[in-house]
Each structure stands twice: as C-alpha cells, then as structure tokens.
Amino acid sequence: MRNPSSLQLTRRTRRNRHTQAIRDLVQETRLHPSQFVAPVFVQEGTKKKDPILHFPDIFRLSVDMLLKEAESLLAHGVKTINIFCFTPNEKKDPLGLEGYRRGNLLQEVIRALKLEFPELCVMADIALDPFTDHGHDGVIDESGYVLNDPTVYALSEMGLRAAEAGCDILSPSDMMDGRVGFLRKSLDDAGFIHVGILSYAAKYATSLYGPFRHALDSAPRIGDKKNYQMNPANVREALLECALDEEEGADMLLIKPALTNLDIIAKVRASTQLPIGAYQISGEWSLLHAGASQGWLDFDRALMETLLCIKRAGADFIFTYGAKRAAQLLLK
Ligand code: PBG
C-alpha cells in the first residue's frame, strides 16, 4: 500500500501502530488472569446469591455458592480470591468479637475453599468493620475515636484464626499503626511462617467505597474514617506508609483505590522491590457500570482499559470485581 510522502519524515511513529500484529508485537503491558484477585462477599446459609445495592453484577454468596464461584474463577485462570464476610446485625457488637470467634464464617469459608481447591490462593480481609455495630475498622472510645493498639491486638487474633483455618495470605485493610509488624510476630510465634501479609499500605479515605459498604452493611454509623485512612491530597504520606509496612515485614503492598491513584502506584513501584497490587474498588466498578447502562461507554472495553492502565502504572496484580469478565475477554 503506497502513500504519498511529501513531508520527508525520517521517523513516522505510526508505522509501529499500522497493523494489529505490529501493535501486539510492541505492546509494553499485558494483563493476565493469574494477576487478578477476585474479591468475594460471603454470607451464612445455603443456596444464597443476593444482589447488592448500587453494586451491579456482584452478589453476596453462601459458602456452597462461593465454592462454585471459586471453581469457575479457577477455570478462567483466576487463582486468588480475597474473602469479605457479611455479618448479620445481631452478631455485630462494639468490639467486633465475631471477627475472631473460633468457628466463625470466615474460618469456615477458608477451610471449605482450601479443602476443595488446595491450589487456590486464599486471602482473608483482616479488619473489624464487617463485625462492629458502629462500622469502624476497630475498637472505639466514647468519642468514636478508633483506638489503635487495642485494635491491633484484636486484628492479630483474627489473623491467627484465619491462619489456623489455612489462609494463605492475610490482607489487613484497617490502616492502624503497627499492625503489620504485630501480625508478623504473632504469626511467627505461632509457627505460621508461610502465611503471608498483603498490607493495604496506602488506603485512601475515598468517596468511592459506597457499594462495598452496602455489600457488608458496614458504613460507619458515627463519623468517618479520615483519622485512619489517608487524605487523597497526599503522596509522601503514601510512600511513608508503604516504607513502614515493608519494614514491619509486609510481603506485598496494596494501593487503593486504583484509578485515582495511578501516580501513587508508579511512585511506590519506584520505591520498593516488593510486589505491589492495586484495588479497583467498588465505586470504580459501579462507575463503569453506570456509564455502560446509559449507553455512554462500552463496559468491556472500559474495564480492560482501566485494568491495563493500572498495570502500566506499576501494579503487579489487581484486585478487581471484573476478574472473571476480564479473564473471559483475555481468552477470546
Ligand atoms: C474496610 C474495607 C473497605 C474496602 C475494603 N476493606 C471499605 C472501607 O474502608 O470502608 C473497600 C473496597 C471496595 O470499595 O471495593 N476494611
């Protein structure tokens, strides 16, 4: 195919974009299903698959249904899931005791998953907000302030129970100070040297957590989470959080939300040798769905583009509610 050349250019960058094969050849970033983590919501009971307000296509599953979902994820090449537990109101209390009660739902789910699918990497969210009646990630004082050190003790109990149940990786999402170090020590003292810690190291107080809080009915009933989650205005603070969690023994670091923090992902990538992940959170997911439901954007293309750009920014792996859909699209 000949085209007139009147500009006498030595370099035409469009040549490397001329055909699909060439574009594929020079593509710098690629997604792979094994680098997706599927967050899942589990609830008590059997044969339950309940829709969630403002959270299209995402369901609260009973354990039997979750096992089916895990099988399907594995069949699509998604090998890691992260468990969040829904707790009915009558089991919530100010201390979040249900979170570390022996034999609770979290431990039951981990056991069931590891028994049926030993090859699956099971991550457990470690935080108290699904279990506290006030919705905060820890134990509060009379003013509603989340007490750091008592919360860390409770988290370590929760983490130990999850480890006993066979959890591969603990993912503390609470943003308390010193919890990674204390969790590491508790795990090591109990002999769980192979249980890893994925720290939600840079977690911002964002307006985009809404659908998730519907999933667990966990919106804070007093105040907000701004004195433990980070201010979206800050970059250095994220680097400090990540450095501290690394020093305390985190095996991997997580940044969330993803799309509003691509600069943070890139900067953390440059400042650590640890694997880093990014969490495409519930609000990011619902934004894509909302746009698609209006016919304003193509859901699949927007999903794949956002995931690709999160990876390009420097994330090794991505927590996404679109894990299975993206894996399907990659297999096409
Ligand atoms: C809380 C927690 C939250 C998410 C994960 N763990 C919400 C919050 O801090 O209130 C949000 C994830 C999402 O929005 O998808 N420990």
PDB file of C-alpha atoms in Angstrom, residues 113-277:
ATOM      1  CA  LEU A 113     -12.127 -23.425  49.975  1.00  0.00           C
ATOM      2  CA  LYS A 114      -8.738 -24.913  50.840  1.00  0.00           C
ATOM      3  CA  LEU A 115     -10.243 -28.379  51.222  1.00  0.00           C
ATOM      4  CA  GLU A 116     -11.905 -28.298  47.826  1.00  0.00           C
ATOM      5  CA  PHE A 117      -9.305 -26.230  45.938  1.00  0.00           C
ATOM      6  CA  PRO A 118      -5.881 -26.556  47.583  1.00  0.00           C
ATOM      7  CA  GLU A 119      -4.312 -24.787  44.599  1.00  0.00           C
ATOM      8  CA  LEU A 120      -6.389 -21.650  45.140  1.00  0.00           C
ATOM      9  CA  CYS A 121      -4.609 -18.762  46.887  1.00  0.00           C
ATOM     10  CA  VAL A 122      -6.972 -17.653  49.636  1.00  0.00           C
ATOM     11  CA  MET A 123      -6.623 -14.172  51.070  1.00  0.00           C
ATOM     12  CA  ALA A 124      -8.658 -13.044  54.060  1.00  0.00           C
ATOM     13  CA  ASP A 125      -9.519  -9.425  54.711  1.00  0.00           C
ATOM     14  CA  ILE A 126      -8.338  -8.582  58.201  1.00  0.00           C
ATOM     15  CA  ALA A 127     -10.343  -5.671  59.638  1.00  0.00           C
ATOM     16  CA  LEU A 128     -13.157  -5.319  62.132  1.00  0.00           C
ATOM     17  CA  ASP A 129     -15.645  -3.174  60.194  1.00  0.00           C
ATOM     18  CA  PRO A 130     -17.797  -6.074  58.971  1.00  0.00           C
ATOM     19  CA  PHE A 131     -18.231  -7.121  62.605  1.00  0.00           C
ATOM     20  CA  THR A 132     -18.600  -3.884  64.598  1.00  0.00           C
ATOM     21  CA  ASP A 133     -22.056  -2.383  65.141  1.00  0.00           C
ATOM     22  CA  HIS A 134     -20.646   1.134  64.561  1.00  0.00           C
ATOM     23  CA  GLY A 135     -18.969   0.187  61.271  1.00  0.00           C
ATOM     24  CA  HIS A 136     -15.436   1.299  62.163  1.00  0.00           C
ATOM     25  CA  ASP A 137     -12.390  -0.848  61.486  1.00  0.00           C
ATOM     26  CA  GLY A 138     -11.538  -1.135  65.148  1.00  0.00           C
ATOM     27  CA  VAL A 139     -12.452  -0.630  68.769  1.00  0.00           C
ATOM     28  CA  ILE A 140     -13.696   2.904  69.520  1.00  0.00           C
ATOM     29  CA  ASP A 141     -13.690   5.093  72.638  1.00  0.00           C
ATOM     30  CA  GLU A 142     -16.659   7.154  73.869  1.00  0.00           C
ATOM     31  CA  SER A 143     -15.960   9.881  71.306  1.00  0.00           C
ATOM     32  CA  GLY A 144     -15.930   7.422  68.410  1.00  0.00           C
ATOM     33  CA  TYR A 145     -12.138   7.529  68.028  1.00  0.00           C
ATOM     34  CA  VAL A 146     -10.676   4.215  66.841  1.00  0.00           C
ATOM     35  CA  LEU A 147      -8.155   3.057  69.441  1.00  0.00           C
ATOM     36  CA  ASN A 148      -5.017   1.901  67.685  1.00  0.00           C
ATOM     37  CA  ASP A 149      -3.303  -0.593  69.944  1.00  0.00           C
ATOM     38  CA  PRO A 150      -6.361  -2.473  71.252  1.00  0.00           C
ATOM     39  CA  THR A 151      -7.486  -2.799  67.644  1.00  0.00           C
ATOM     40  CA  VAL A 152      -4.126  -4.256  66.618  1.00  0.00           C
ATOM     41  CA  TYR A 153      -4.447  -6.960  69.314  1.00  0.00           C
ATOM     42  CA  ALA A 154      -7.903  -7.862  68.008  1.00  0.00           C
ATOM     43  CA  LEU A 155      -6.636  -7.964  64.415  1.00  0.00           C
ATOM     44  CA  SER A 156      -3.884 -10.331  65.389  1.00  0.00           C
ATOM     45  CA  GLU A 157      -6.473 -12.678  66.956  1.00  0.00           C
ATOM     46  CA  MET A 158      -8.492 -12.503  63.746  1.00  0.00           C
ATOM     47  CA  GLY A 159      -5.386 -13.154  61.657  1.00  0.00           C
ATOM     48  CA  LEU A 160      -4.303 -16.105  63.770  1.00  0.00           C
ATOM     49  CA  ARG A 161      -7.738 -17.747  63.460  1.00  0.00           C
ATOM     50  CA  ALA A 162      -7.598 -17.254  59.672  1.00  0.00           C
ATOM     51  CA  ALA A 163      -4.095 -18.762  59.567  1.00  0.00           C
ATOM     52  CA  GLU A 164      -5.251 -21.756  61.628  1.00  0.00           C
ATOM     53  CA  ALA A 165      -8.041 -22.288  59.106  1.00  0.00           C
ATOM     54  CA  GLY A 166      -5.472 -22.487  56.291  1.00  0.00           C
ATOM     55  CA  CYS A 167      -5.449 -18.995  54.876  1.00  0.00           C
ATOM     56  CA  ASP A 168      -2.510 -18.334  52.503  1.00  0.00           C
ATOM     57  CA  ILE A 169      -2.278 -14.562  52.857  1.00  0.00           C
ATOM     58  CA  LEU A 170      -3.722 -12.123  55.389  1.00  0.00           C
ATOM     59  CA  SER A 171      -4.776  -8.779  53.970  1.00  0.00           C
ATOM     60  CA  PRO A 172      -5.115  -6.190  56.741  1.00  0.00           C
ATOM     61  CA  SER A 173      -7.225  -3.304  55.396  1.00  0.00           C
ATOM     62  CA  ASP A 174      -7.673  -1.291  58.580  1.00  0.00           C
ATOM     63  CA  MET A 175      -4.808   1.272  58.422  1.00  0.00           C
ATOM     64  CA  MET A 176      -3.905   1.003  62.118  1.00  0.00           C
ATOM     65  CA  ASP A 177      -0.293   1.774  63.000  1.00  0.00           C
ATOM     66  CA  GLY A 178       2.000  -1.156  63.678  1.00  0.00           C
ATOM     67  CA  ARG A 179      -0.425  -3.888  62.699  1.00  0.00           C
ATOM     68  CA  VAL A 180       1.795  -5.455  60.062  1.00  0.00           C
ATOM     69  CA  GLY A 181       4.678  -5.918  62.497  1.00  0.00           C
ATOM     70  CA  PHE A 182       2.419  -7.258  65.203  1.00  0.00           C
ATOM     71  CA  LEU A 183       0.646  -9.628  62.814  1.00  0.00           C
ATOM     72  CA  ARG A 184       4.002 -10.898  61.526  1.00  0.00           C
ATOM     73  CA  LYS A 185       5.252 -11.530  65.040  1.00  0.00           C
ATOM     74  CA  SER A 186       2.025 -13.249  66.075  1.00  0.00           C
ATOM     75  CA  LEU A 187       2.119 -15.487  63.002  1.00  0.00           C
ATOM     76  CA  ASP A 188       5.793 -16.361  63.507  1.00  0.00           C
ATOM     77  CA  ASP A 189       5.369 -17.036  67.230  1.00  0.00           C
ATOM     78  CA  ALA A 190       2.539 -19.430  66.388  1.00  0.00           C
ATOM     79  CA  GLY A 191       4.619 -21.178  63.725  1.00  0.00           C
ATOM     80  CA  PHE A 192       2.797 -19.790  60.692  1.00  0.00           C
ATOM     81  CA  ILE A 193       5.959 -18.747  58.905  1.00  0.00           C
ATOM     82  CA  HIS A 194       4.467 -19.428  55.462  1.00  0.00           C
ATOM     83  CA  VAL A 195       1.383 -17.289  55.919  1.00  0.00           C
ATOM     84  CA  GLY A 196       1.977 -14.028  54.057  1.00  0.00           C
ATOM     85  CA  ILE A 197       0.849 -10.481  54.687  1.00  0.00           C
ATOM     86  CA  LEU A 198      -0.514  -8.278  51.924  1.00  0.00           C
ATOM     87  CA  SER A 199      -0.761  -4.920  53.567  1.00  0.00           C
ATOM     88  CA  TYR A 200      -3.287  -2.356  52.434  1.00  0.00           C
ATOM     89  CA  ALA A 201      -0.440   0.060  52.853  1.00  0.00           C
ATOM     90  CA  ALA A 202      -1.779   3.128  51.091  1.00  0.00           C
ATOM     91  CA  LYS A 203      -5.515   3.200  51.573  1.00  0.00           C
ATOM     92  CA  TYR A 204      -7.287   6.479  50.975  1.00  0.00           C
ATOM     93  CA  ALA A 205     -10.454   7.815  52.573  1.00  0.00           C
ATOM     94  CA  THR A 206     -12.394   7.958  49.312  1.00  0.00           C
ATOM     95  CA  SER A 207     -15.934   8.710  48.215  1.00  0.00           C
ATOM     96  CA  LEU A 208     -15.839   5.502  46.158  1.00  0.00           C
ATOM     97  CA  TYR A 209     -16.348   2.853  48.879  1.00  0.00           C
ATOM     98  CA  GLY A 210     -20.150   3.171  48.861  1.00  0.00           C
ATOM     99  CA  PRO A 211     -21.218  -0.050  47.102  1.00  0.00           C
ATOM    100  CA  PHE A 212     -18.805  -2.117  49.212  1.00  0.00           C
ATOM    101  CA  ARG A 213     -20.367  -0.730  52.377  1.00  0.00           C
ATOM    102  CA  HIS A 214     -23.768  -1.814  51.065  1.00  0.00           C
ATOM    103  CA  ALA A 215     -22.345  -5.288  50.478  1.00  0.00           C
ATOM    104  CA  LEU A 216     -21.405  -5.655  54.134  1.00  0.00           C
ATOM    105  CA  ASP A 217     -23.823  -3.128  55.622  1.00  0.00           C
ATOM    106  CA  SER A 218     -20.688  -1.608  57.102  1.00  0.00           C
ATOM    107  CA  ALA A 219     -20.947   2.155  56.551  1.00  0.00           C
ATOM    108  CA  PRO A 220     -19.658   3.947  59.668  1.00  0.00           C
ATOM    109  CA  ARG A 221     -22.627   4.894  61.825  1.00  0.00           C
ATOM    110  CA  ILE A 222     -20.695   7.606  63.634  1.00  0.00           C
ATOM    111  CA  GLY A 223     -18.183   9.946  61.990  1.00  0.00           C
ATOM    112  CA  ASP A 224     -15.972   8.889  59.113  1.00  0.00           C
ATOM    113  CA  LYS A 225     -12.688   7.046  58.595  1.00  0.00           C
ATOM    114  CA  LYS A 226     -10.468  10.063  57.942  1.00  0.00           C
ATOM    115  CA  ASN A 227      -8.342   9.662  61.053  1.00  0.00           C
ATOM    116  CA  TYR A 228      -7.058   6.295  59.878  1.00  0.00           C
ATOM    117  CA  GLN A 229      -7.461   6.206  56.081  1.00  0.00           C
ATOM    118  CA  MET A 230      -5.362   8.675  54.108  1.00  0.00           C
ATOM    119  CA  ASN A 231      -6.147  12.065  52.664  1.00  0.00           C
ATOM    120  CA  PRO A 232      -6.394  11.835  48.845  1.00  0.00           C
ATOM    121  CA  ALA A 233      -4.316  15.024  48.670  1.00  0.00           C
ATOM    122  CA  ASN A 234      -1.163  13.247  49.882  1.00  0.00           C
ATOM    123  CA  VAL A 235       1.656  11.470  48.086  1.00  0.00           C
ATOM    124  CA  ARG A 236       4.575  11.426  50.551  1.00  0.00           C
ATOM    125  CA  GLU A 237       2.292  10.003  53.209  1.00  0.00           C
ATOM    126  CA  ALA A 238       1.620   7.009  50.946  1.00  0.00           C
ATOM    127  CA  LEU A 239       5.354   6.442  50.473  1.00  0.00           C
ATOM    128  CA  LEU A 240       5.855   6.604  54.235  1.00  0.00           C
ATOM    129  CA  GLU A 241       3.018   4.139  54.880  1.00  0.00           C
ATOM    130  CA  CYS A 242       4.466   1.732  52.319  1.00  0.00           C
ATOM    131  CA  ALA A 243       8.017   2.052  53.697  1.00  0.00           C
ATOM    132  CA  LEU A 244       6.810   1.371  57.244  1.00  0.00           C
ATOM    133  CA  ASP A 245       4.762  -1.663  56.241  1.00  0.00           C
ATOM    134  CA  GLU A 246       7.740  -3.020  54.312  1.00  0.00           C
ATOM    135  CA  GLU A 247       9.987  -2.540  57.354  1.00  0.00           C
ATOM    136  CA  GLU A 248       7.409  -4.253  59.541  1.00  0.00           C
ATOM    137  CA  GLY A 249       7.532  -7.312  57.303  1.00  0.00           C
ATOM    138  CA  ALA A 250       4.755  -6.985  54.713  1.00  0.00           C
ATOM    139  CA  ASP A 251       5.274  -9.405  51.808  1.00  0.00           C
ATOM    140  CA  MET A 252       3.256  -7.321  49.352  1.00  0.00           C
ATOM    141  CA  LEU A 253       1.752  -3.848  49.358  1.00  0.00           C
ATOM    142  CA  LEU A 254      -1.663  -2.740  48.143  1.00  0.00           C
ATOM    143  CA  ILE A 255      -2.784   0.677  46.980  1.00  0.00           C
ATOM    144  CA  LYS A 256      -6.428   1.669  46.807  1.00  0.00           C
ATOM    145  CA  PRO A 257      -8.430   2.996  45.085  1.00  0.00           C
ATOM    146  CA  ALA A 258      -6.583   2.267  41.841  1.00  0.00           C
ATOM    147  CA  LEU A 259      -7.704   4.647  39.120  1.00  0.00           C
ATOM    148  CA  THR A 260      -7.499   7.797  41.229  1.00  0.00           C
ATOM    149  CA  ASN A 261      -4.015   6.798  42.406  1.00  0.00           C
ATOM    150  CA  LEU A 262      -2.054   5.837  39.306  1.00  0.00           C
ATOM    151  CA  ASP A 263       0.652   8.324  40.299  1.00  0.00           C
ATOM    152  CA  ILE A 264       0.906   6.693  43.721  1.00  0.00           C
ATOM    153  CA  ILE A 265       1.198   3.243  42.155  1.00  0.00           C
ATOM    154  CA  ALA A 266       4.026   4.473  39.922  1.00  0.00           C
ATOM    155  CA  LYS A 267       5.865   6.136  42.784  1.00  0.00           C
ATOM    156  CA  VAL A 268       5.529   3.166  45.127  1.00  0.00           C
ATOM    157  CA  ARG A 269       6.729   0.915  42.274  1.00  0.00           C
ATOM    158  CA  ALA A 270       9.891   3.004  42.061  1.00  0.00           C
ATOM    159  CA  SER A 271      10.498   2.964  45.809  1.00  0.00           C
ATOM    160  CA  THR A 272      10.201  -0.711  46.756  1.00  0.00           C
ATOM    161  CA  GLN A 273      11.247  -4.114  45.480  1.00  0.00           C
ATOM    162  CA  LEU A 274       8.150  -5.774  46.952  1.00  0.00           C
ATOM    163  CA  PRO A 275       5.301  -6.890  44.704  1.00  0.00           C
ATOM    164  CA  ILE A 276       2.568  -4.281  44.671  1.00  0.00           C
ATOM    165  CA  GLY A 277      -1.102  -4.576  43.941  1.00  0.00           C
TER     166      GLY A 277
END
